mmCIF file of C-alpha atoms in Angstrom:
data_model
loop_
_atom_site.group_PDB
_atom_site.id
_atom_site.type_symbol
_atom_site.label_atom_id
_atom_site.label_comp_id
_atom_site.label_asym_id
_atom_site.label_seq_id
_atom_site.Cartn_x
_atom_site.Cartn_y
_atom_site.Cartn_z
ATOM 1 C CA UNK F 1 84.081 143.193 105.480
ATOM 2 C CA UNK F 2 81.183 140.967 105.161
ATOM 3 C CA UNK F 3 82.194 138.914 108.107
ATOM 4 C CA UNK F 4 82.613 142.222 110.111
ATOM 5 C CA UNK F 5 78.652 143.647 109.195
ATOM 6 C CA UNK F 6 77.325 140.502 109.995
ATOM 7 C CA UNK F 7 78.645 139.935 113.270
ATOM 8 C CA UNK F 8 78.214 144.164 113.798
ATOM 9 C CA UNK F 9 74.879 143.145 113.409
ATOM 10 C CA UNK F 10 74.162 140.318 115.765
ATOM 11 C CA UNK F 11 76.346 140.643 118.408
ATOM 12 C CA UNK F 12 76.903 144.570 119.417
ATOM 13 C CA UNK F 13 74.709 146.292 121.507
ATOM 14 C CA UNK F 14 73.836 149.853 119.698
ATOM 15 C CA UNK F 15 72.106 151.222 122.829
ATOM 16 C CA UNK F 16 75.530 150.324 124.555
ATOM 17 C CA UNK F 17 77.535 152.337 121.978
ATOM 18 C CA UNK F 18 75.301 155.223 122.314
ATOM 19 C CA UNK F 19 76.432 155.753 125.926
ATOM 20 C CA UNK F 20 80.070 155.710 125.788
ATOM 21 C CA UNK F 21 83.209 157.786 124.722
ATOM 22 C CA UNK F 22 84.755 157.748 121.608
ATOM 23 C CA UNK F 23 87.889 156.144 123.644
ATOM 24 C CA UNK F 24 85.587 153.768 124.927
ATOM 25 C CA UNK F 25 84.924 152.613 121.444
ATOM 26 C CA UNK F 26 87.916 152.276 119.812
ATOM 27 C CA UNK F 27 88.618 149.690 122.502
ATOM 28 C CA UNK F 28 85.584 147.982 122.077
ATOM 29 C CA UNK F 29 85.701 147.944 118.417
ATOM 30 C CA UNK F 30 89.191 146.983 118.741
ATOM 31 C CA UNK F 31 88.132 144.033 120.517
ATOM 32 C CA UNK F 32 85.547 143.129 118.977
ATOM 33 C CA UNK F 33 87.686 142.945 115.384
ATOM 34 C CA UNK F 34 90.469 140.901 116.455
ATOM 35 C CA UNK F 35 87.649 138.220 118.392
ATOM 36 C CA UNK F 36 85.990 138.205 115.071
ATOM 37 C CA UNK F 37 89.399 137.343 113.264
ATOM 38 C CA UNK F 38 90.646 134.832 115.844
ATOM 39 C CA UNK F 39 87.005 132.908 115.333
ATOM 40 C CA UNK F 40 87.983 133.127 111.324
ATOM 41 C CA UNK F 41 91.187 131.757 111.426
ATOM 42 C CA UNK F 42 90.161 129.274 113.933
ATOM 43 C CA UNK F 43 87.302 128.171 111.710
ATOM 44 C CA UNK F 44 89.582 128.254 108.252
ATOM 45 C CA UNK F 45 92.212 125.962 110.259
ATOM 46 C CA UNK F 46 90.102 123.684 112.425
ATOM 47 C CA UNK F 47 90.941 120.573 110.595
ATOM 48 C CA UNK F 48 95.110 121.208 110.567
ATOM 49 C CA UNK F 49 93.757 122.369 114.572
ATOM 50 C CA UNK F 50 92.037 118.625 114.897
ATOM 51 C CA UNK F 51 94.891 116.932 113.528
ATOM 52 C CA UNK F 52 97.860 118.645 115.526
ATOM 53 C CA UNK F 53 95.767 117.968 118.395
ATOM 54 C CA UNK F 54 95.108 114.685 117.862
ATOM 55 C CA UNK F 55 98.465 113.888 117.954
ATOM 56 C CA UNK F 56 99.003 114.573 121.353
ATOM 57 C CA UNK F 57 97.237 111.348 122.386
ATOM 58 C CA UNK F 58 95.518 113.616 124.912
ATOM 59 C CA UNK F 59 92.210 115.244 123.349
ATOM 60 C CA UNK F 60 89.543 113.033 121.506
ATOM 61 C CA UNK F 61 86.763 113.784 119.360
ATOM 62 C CA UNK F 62 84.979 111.153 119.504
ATOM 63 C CA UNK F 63 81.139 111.881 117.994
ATOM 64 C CA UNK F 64 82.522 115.424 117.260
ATOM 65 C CA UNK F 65 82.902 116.710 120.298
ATOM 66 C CA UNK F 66 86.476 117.759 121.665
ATOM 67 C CA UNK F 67 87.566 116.211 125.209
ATOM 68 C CA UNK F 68 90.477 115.134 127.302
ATOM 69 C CA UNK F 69 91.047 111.361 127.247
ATOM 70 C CA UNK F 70 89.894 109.786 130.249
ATOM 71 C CA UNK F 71 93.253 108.890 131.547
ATOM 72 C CA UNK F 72 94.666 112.392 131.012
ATOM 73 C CA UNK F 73 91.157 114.088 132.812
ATOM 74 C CA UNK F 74 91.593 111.882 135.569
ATOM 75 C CA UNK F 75 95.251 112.940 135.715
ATOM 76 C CA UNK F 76 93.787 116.813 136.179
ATOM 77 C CA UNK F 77 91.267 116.275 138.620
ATOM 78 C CA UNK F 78 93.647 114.792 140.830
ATOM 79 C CA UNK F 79 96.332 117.461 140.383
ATOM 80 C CA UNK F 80 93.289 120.053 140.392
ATOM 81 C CA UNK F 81 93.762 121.738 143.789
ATOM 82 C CA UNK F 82 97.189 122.441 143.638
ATOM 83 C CA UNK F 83 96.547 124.839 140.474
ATOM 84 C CA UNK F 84 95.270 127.301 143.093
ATOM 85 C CA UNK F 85 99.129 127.712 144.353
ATOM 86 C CA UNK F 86 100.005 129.015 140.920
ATOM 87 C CA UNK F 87 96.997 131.494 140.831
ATOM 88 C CA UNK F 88 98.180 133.749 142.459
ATOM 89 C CA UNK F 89 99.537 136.595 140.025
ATOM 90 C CA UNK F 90 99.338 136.781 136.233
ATOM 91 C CA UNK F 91 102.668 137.429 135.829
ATOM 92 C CA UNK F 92 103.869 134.452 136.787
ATOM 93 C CA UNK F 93 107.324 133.860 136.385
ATOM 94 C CA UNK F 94 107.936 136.830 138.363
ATOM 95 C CA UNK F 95 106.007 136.891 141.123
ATOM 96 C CA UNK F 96 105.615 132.949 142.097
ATOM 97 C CA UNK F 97 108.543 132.097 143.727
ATOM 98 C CA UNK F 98 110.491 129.164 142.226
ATOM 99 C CA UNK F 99 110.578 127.266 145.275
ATOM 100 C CA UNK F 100 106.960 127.391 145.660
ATOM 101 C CA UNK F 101 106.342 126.164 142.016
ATOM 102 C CA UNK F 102 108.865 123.529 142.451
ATOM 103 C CA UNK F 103 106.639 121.958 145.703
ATOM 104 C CA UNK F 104 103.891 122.322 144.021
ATOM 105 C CA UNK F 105 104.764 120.290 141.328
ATOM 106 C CA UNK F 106 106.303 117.730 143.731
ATOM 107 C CA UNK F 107 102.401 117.747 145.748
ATOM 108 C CA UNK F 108 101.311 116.932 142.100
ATOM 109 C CA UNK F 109 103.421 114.297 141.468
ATOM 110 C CA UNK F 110 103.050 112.648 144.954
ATOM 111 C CA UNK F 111 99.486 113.122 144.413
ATOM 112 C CA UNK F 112 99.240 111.149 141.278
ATOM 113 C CA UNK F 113 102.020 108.323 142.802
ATOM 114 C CA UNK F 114 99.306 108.040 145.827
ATOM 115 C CA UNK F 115 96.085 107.449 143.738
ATOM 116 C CA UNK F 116 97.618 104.849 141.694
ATOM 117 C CA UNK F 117 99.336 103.066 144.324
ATOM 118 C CA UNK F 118 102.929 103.387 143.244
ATOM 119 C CA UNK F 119 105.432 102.802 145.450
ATOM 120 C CA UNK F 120 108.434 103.374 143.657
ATOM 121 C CA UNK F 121 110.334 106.727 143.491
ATOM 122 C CA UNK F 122 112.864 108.183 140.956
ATOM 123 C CA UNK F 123 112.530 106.837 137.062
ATOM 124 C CA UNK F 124 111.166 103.472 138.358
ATOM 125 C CA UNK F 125 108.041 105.333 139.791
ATOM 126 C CA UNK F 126 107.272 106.837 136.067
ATOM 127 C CA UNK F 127 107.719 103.912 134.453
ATOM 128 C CA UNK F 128 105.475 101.824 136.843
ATOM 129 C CA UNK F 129 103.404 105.050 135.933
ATOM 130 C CA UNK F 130 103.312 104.765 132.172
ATOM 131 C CA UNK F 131 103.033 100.600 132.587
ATOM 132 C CA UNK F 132 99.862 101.336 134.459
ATOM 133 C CA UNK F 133 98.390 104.094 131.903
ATOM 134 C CA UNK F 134 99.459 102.069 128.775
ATOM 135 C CA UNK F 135 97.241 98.786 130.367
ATOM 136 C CA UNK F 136 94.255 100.740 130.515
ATOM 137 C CA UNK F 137 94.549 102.200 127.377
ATOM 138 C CA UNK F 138 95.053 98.438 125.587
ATOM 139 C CA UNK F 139 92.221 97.657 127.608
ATOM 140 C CA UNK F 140 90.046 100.445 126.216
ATOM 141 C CA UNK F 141 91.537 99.908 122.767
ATOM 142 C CA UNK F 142 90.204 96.133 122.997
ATOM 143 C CA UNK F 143 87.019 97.184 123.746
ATOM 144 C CA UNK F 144 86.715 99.202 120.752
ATOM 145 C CA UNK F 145 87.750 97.219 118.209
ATOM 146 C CA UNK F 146 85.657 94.096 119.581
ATOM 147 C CA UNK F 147 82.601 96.579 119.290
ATOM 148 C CA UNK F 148 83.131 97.923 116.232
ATOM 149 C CA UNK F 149 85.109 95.608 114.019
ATOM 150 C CA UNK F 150 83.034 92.779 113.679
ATOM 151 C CA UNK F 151 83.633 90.569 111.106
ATOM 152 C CA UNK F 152 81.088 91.812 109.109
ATOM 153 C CA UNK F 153 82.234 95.189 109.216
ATOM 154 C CA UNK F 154 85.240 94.390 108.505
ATOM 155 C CA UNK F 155 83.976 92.478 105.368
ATOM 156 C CA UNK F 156 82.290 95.147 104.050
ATOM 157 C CA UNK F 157 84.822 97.683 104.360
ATOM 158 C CA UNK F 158 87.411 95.292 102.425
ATOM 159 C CA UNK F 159 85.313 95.699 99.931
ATOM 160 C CA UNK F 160 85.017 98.728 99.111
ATOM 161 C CA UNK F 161 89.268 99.062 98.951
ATOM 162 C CA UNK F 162 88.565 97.079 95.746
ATOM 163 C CA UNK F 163 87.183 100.037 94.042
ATOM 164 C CA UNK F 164 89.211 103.803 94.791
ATOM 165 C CA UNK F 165 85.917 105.477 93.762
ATOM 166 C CA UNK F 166 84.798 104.047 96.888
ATOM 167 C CA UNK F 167 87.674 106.404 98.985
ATOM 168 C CA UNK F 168 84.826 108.580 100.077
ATOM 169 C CA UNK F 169 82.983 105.714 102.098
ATOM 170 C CA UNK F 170 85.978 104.526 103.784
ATOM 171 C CA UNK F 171 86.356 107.985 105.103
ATOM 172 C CA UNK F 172 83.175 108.006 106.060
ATOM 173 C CA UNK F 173 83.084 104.339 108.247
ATOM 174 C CA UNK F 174 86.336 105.140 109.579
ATOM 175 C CA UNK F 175 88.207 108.265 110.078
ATOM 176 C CA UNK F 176 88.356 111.313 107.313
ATOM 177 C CA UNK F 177 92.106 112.155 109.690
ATOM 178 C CA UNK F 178 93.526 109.356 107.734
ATOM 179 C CA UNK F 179 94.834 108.265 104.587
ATOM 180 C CA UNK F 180 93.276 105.503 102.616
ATOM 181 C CA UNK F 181 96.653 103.839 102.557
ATOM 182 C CA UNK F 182 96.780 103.869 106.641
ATOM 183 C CA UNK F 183 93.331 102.964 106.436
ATOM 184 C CA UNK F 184 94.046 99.420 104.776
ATOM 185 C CA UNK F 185 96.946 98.827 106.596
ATOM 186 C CA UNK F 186 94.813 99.779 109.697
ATOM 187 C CA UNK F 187 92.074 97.490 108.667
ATOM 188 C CA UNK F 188 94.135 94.618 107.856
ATOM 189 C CA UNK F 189 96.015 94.354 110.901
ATOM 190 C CA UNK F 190 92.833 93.800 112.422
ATOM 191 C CA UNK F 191 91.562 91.524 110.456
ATOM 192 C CA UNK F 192 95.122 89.683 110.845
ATOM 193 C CA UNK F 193 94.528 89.725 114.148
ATOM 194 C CA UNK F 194 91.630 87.756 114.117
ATOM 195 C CA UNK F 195 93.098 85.024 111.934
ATOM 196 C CA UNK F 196 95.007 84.326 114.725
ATOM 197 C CA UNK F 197 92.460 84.174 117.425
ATOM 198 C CA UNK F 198 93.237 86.860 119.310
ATOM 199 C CA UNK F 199 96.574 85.499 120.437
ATOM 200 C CA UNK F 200 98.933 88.207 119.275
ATOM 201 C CA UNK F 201 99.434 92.109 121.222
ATOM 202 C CA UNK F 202 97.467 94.346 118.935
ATOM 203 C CA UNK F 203 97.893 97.234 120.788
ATOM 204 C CA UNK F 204 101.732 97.412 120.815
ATOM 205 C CA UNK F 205 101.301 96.876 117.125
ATOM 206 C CA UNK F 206 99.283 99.572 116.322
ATOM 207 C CA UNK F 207 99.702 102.129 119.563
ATOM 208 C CA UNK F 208 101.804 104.664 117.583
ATOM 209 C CA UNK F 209 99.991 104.774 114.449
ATOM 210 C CA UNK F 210 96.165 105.480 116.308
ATOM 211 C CA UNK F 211 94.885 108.400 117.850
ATOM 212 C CA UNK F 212 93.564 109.481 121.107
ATOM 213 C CA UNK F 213 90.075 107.846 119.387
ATOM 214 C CA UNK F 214 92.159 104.359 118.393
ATOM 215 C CA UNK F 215 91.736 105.341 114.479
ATOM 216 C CA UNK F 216 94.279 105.231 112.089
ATOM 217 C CA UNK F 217 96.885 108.515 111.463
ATOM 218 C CA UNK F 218 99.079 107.235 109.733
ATOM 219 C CA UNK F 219 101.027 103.888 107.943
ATOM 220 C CA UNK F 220 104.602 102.252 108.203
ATOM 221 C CA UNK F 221 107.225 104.032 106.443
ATOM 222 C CA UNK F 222 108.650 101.742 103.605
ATOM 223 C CA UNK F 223 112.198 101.131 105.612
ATOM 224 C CA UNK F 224 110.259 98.042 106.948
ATOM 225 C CA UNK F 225 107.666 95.322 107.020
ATOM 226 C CA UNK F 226 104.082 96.883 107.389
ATOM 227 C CA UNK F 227 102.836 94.814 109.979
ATOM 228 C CA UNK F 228 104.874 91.703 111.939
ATOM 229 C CA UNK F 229 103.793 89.604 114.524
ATOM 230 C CA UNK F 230 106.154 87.228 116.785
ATOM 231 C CA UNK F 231 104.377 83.440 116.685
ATOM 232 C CA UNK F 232 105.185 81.197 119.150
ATOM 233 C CA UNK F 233 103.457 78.717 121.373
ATOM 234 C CA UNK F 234 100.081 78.838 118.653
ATOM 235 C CA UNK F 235 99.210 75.578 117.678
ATOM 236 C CA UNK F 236 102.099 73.144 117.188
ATOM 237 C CA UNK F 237 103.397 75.011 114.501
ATOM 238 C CA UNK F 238 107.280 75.780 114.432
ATOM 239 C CA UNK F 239 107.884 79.731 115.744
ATOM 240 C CA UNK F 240 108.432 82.286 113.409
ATOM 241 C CA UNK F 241 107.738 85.274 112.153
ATOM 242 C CA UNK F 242 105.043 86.852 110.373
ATOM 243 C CA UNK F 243 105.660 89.500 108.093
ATOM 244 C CA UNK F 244 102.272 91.405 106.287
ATOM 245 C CA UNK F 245 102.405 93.885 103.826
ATOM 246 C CA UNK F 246 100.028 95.847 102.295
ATOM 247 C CA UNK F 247 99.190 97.881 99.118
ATOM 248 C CA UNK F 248 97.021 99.659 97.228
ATOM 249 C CA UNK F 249 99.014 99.782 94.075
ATOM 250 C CA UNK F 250 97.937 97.333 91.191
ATOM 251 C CA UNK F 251 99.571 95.287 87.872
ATOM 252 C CA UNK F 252 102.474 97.147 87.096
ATOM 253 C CA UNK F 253 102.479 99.921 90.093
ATOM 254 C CA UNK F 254 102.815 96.739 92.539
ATOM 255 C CA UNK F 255 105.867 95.318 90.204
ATOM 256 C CA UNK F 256 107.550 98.804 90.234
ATOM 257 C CA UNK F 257 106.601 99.467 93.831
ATOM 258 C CA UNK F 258 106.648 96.506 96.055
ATOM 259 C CA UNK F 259 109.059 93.551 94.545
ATOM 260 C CA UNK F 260 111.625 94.845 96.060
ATOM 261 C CA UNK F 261 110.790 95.656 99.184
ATOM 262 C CA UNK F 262 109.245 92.989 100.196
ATOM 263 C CA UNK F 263 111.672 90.967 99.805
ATOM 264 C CA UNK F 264 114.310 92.911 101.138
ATOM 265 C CA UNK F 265 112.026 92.846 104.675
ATOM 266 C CA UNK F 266 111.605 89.116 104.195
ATOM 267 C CA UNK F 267 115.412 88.432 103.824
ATOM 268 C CA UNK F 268 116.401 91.099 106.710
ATOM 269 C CA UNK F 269 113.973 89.667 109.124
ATOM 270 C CA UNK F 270 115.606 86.267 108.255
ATOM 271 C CA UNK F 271 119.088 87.638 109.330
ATOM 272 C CA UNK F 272 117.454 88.649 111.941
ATOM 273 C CA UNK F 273 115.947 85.625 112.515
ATOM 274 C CA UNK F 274 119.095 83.479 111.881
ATOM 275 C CA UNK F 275 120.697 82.442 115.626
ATOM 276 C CA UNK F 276 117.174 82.530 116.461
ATOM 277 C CA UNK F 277 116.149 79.297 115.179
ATOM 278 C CA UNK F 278 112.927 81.435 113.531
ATOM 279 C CA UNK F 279 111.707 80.800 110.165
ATOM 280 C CA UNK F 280 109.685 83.975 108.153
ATOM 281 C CA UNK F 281 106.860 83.761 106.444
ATOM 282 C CA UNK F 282 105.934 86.697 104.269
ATOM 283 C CA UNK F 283 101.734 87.672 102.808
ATOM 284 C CA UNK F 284 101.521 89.957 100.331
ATOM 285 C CA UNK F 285 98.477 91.427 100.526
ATOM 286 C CA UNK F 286 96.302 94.000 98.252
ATOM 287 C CA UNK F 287 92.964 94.110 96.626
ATOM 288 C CA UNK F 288 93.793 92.918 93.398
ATOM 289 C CA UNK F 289 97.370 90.996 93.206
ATOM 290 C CA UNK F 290 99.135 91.335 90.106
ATOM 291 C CA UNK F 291 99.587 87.329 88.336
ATOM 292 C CA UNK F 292 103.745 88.072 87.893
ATOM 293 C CA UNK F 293 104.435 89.332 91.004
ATOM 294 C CA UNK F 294 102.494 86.388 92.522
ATOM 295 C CA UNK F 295 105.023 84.112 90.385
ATOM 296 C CA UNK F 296 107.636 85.901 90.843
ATOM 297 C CA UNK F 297 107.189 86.196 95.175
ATOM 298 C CA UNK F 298 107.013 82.361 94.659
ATOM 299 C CA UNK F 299 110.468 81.363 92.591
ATOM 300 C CA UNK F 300 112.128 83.177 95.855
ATOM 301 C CA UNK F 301 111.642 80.211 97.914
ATOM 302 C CA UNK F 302 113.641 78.154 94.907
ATOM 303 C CA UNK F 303 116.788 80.452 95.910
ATOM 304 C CA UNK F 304 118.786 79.388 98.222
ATOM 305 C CA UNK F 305 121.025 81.867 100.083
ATOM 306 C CA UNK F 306 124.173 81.788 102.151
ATOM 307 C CA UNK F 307 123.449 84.001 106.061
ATOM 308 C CA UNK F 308 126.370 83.404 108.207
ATOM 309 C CA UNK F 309 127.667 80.439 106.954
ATOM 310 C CA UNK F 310 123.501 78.697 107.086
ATOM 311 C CA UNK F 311 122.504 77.561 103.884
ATOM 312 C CA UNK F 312 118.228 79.245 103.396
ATOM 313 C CA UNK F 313 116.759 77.212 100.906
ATOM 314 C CA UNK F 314 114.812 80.338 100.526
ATOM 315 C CA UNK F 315 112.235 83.042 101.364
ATOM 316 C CA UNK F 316 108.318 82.180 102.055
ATOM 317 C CA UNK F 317 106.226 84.856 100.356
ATOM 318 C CA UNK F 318 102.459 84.226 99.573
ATOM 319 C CA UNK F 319 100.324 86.553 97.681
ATOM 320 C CA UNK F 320 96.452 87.171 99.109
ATOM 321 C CA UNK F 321 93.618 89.097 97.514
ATOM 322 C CA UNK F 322 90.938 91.087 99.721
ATOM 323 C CA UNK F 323 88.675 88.393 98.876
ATOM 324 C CA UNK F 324 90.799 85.543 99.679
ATOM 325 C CA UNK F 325 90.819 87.369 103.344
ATOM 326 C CA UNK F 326 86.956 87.530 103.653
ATOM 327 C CA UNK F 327 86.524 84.245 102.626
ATOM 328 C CA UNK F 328 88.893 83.100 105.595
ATOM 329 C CA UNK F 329 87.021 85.554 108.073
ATOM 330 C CA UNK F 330 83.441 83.947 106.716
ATOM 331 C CA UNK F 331 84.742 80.814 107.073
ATOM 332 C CA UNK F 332 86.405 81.100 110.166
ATOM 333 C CA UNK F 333 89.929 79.225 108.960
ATOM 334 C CA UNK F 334 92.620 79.164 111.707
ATOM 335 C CA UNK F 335 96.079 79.947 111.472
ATOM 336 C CA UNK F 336 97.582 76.261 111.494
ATOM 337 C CA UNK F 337 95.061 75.061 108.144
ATOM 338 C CA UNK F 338 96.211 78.222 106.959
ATOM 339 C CA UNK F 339 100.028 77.919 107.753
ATOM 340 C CA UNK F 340 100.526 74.368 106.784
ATOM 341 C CA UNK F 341 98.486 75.059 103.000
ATOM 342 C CA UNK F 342 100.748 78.057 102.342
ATOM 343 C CA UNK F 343 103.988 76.233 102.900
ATOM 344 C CA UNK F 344 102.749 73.026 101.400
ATOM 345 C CA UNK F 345 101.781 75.320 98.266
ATOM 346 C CA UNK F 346 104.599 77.153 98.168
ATOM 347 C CA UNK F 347 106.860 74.099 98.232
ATOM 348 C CA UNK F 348 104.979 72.295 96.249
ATOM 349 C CA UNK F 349 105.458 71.076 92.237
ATOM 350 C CA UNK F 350 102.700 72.423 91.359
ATOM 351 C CA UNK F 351 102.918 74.277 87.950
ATOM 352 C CA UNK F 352 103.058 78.086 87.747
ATOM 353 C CA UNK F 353 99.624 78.095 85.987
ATOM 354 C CA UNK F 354 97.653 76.154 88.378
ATOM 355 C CA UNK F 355 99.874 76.430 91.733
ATOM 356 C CA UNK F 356 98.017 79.157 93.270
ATOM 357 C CA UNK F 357 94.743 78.369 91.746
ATOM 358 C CA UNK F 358 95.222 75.374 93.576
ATOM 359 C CA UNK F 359 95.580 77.213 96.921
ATOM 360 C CA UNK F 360 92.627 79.384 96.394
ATOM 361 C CA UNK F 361 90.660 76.289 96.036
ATOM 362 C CA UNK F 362 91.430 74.815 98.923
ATOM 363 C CA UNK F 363 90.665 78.031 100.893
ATOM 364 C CA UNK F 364 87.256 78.340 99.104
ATOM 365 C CA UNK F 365 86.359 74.841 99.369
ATOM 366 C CA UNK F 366 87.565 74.500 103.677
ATOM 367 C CA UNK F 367 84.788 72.931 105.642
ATOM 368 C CA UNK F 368 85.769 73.414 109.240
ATOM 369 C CA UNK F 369 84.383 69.551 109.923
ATOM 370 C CA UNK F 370 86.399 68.060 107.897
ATOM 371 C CA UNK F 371 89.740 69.545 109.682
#
């Protein structure tokens, strides 16, 4: 009712209600009430509103203001004239022919096939179509994270996952439409990305968990590896297949949670992997990495397995802590120094006390000059 006198108050016209019929009013008012409620439930829902729009990949809000992506607005000012040919009646189903909606979609559709350039028809001419929208998007997307993730962003950001009092911040540098979860993951791919010069797609990797804004929604379900990338042709290294995953979960939560899994992706990527000639290479990565489960990813190389009728000596999983990352981004480490170390380490007779000591040294103490 309070809502009700206060718009009463600034928005109707009293000298306007003194001149009309009672009729008149109870139309008005009528009006008037159900505007007023339509602007309060739009204003109690507009995040859930945000978010289910979001998801359509068509409207951003980038700096808080709601628009159509640019491929998508494009899209409508081509196909903008031939709206007129379904203004013609409110009542449309009934009084548009379906004959005449049916060519006007097909002027839309040749309309969009001409400004593009496509000369294909059938399926072949919406695939060409979605080849040529999903390049400029990657293109946009690269943009934006060379812009705003620099590396010392992205440092300082990794920080602040050490600490979940710190949840608030992360919201705050990169999307409040996200978990903190999808956040890392978000953020790590990134920064993976970067250990490895650039080389890998990004964009394929991350297209359907990003927005219309490229921020993070959402993270990998658990029924696989968080984050993979194919690596072949970098370096002289042999070809295989990188495997990241990520958590937030510490000491015990991380033994409960994420022993298992990982290594269950580890081992079905190497069946996968197996009449590939492909070796995998797990990191386990998280803020703080619980000593056991460091120990314990490590005695999995020592097993060997059986996969159709191969002997695997064993799985490659390496633990990494957030700062272990920054310390490679400062540092500027590429992806062979870092390959050849974590196999070496892994394989190595070091003891369990002082193997991966060992390897943290050797990342802390890299000079690029002496490589």
């Amino acid at each position: 009712m309070k809502k009700i006198i206060i718009y009463i108050k600034r928005k109707i016209n009293l000298d306007y209600l003194s001149k009309i019929s009672w009729d008149e009013f109870d139309n008005y008012f009528i009006k008037t009430l159900h505007c007023l409620r339509i602007k309060s439930t739009l204003e109690d829902y507009f995040d859930l509103n945000c978010w289910h729009l979001r998801m359509t990949d068509i409207f951003s809000f980038d700096l808080k203001l709601i628009s159509l992506v640019s491929n998508v607005e494009k899209v409508f000012r081509i196909i903008e004239p031939q709206f007129n040919l379904l203004n013609d009646s409110e009542n449309l189903e009934k009084m548009v022919d379906i004959i005449k909606i049916n060519n006007c979609f097909k002027n839309i559709n040749n309309k969009i096939l001409q400004y593009y350039n496509i000369n294909e028809s059938g399926s072949n001419s919406l695939k060409k179509f979605a080849q040529i929208i999903n390049v400029e998007k990657e293109q946009k997307f690269l943009k934006f994270i060379n812009e705003k993730f620099t590396d010392e962003f992205l440092i300082n950001v990794m920080t602040l996952f050490e600490n979940r009092k710190n949840d608030s911040k992360i919201w705050k540098y990169i999307s409040d439409e996200a978990t903190i979860p999808a956040i890392y993951e978000y953020i790590i791919t990134i920064v993976w990305w970067k250990i490895l010069k650039k080389e890998v797609n990004i964009y394929d990797l991350l297209k359907n968990k990003i927005d219309a804004d490229f921020l993070p929604i959402h993270h990998t379900t658990g029924l696989k590896a968080d984050i993979f990338f194919e690596i072949e042709g970098l370096y002289d290294i042999p070809k295989h297949t990188l495997l990241i995953e990520v958590t937030l979960s510490e000491n015990k939560g991380q033994r409960k949670m994420e022993l298992e899994p990982v290594h269950r992706h580890t081992l079905d990527q190497v069946i996968k992997n197996i009449d590939l000639n492909k070796t995998v290479l797990t990191y386990f990565i998280s803020p703080n990495v619980d000593t056991i489960i460091s120990q314990m990813f490590r005695n999995y190389s020592k097993f060997p397995i059986i996969i159709k009728d191969k002997l695997i000596e064993g799985v490659n999983i390496m633990s990494l802590t957030n700062q272990l990352l920054i310390k490679i981004l400062q540092k500027n480490i590429n992806y062979k120094f870092l390959y050849d170390l974590t196999i070496n380490t892994i394989n190595s007779s070091y003891n369990q006390k002082d193997w991966f000591k060992k390897f943290e040294n050797n990342i802390f103490s890299y000079n690029e000059k002496n490589i």
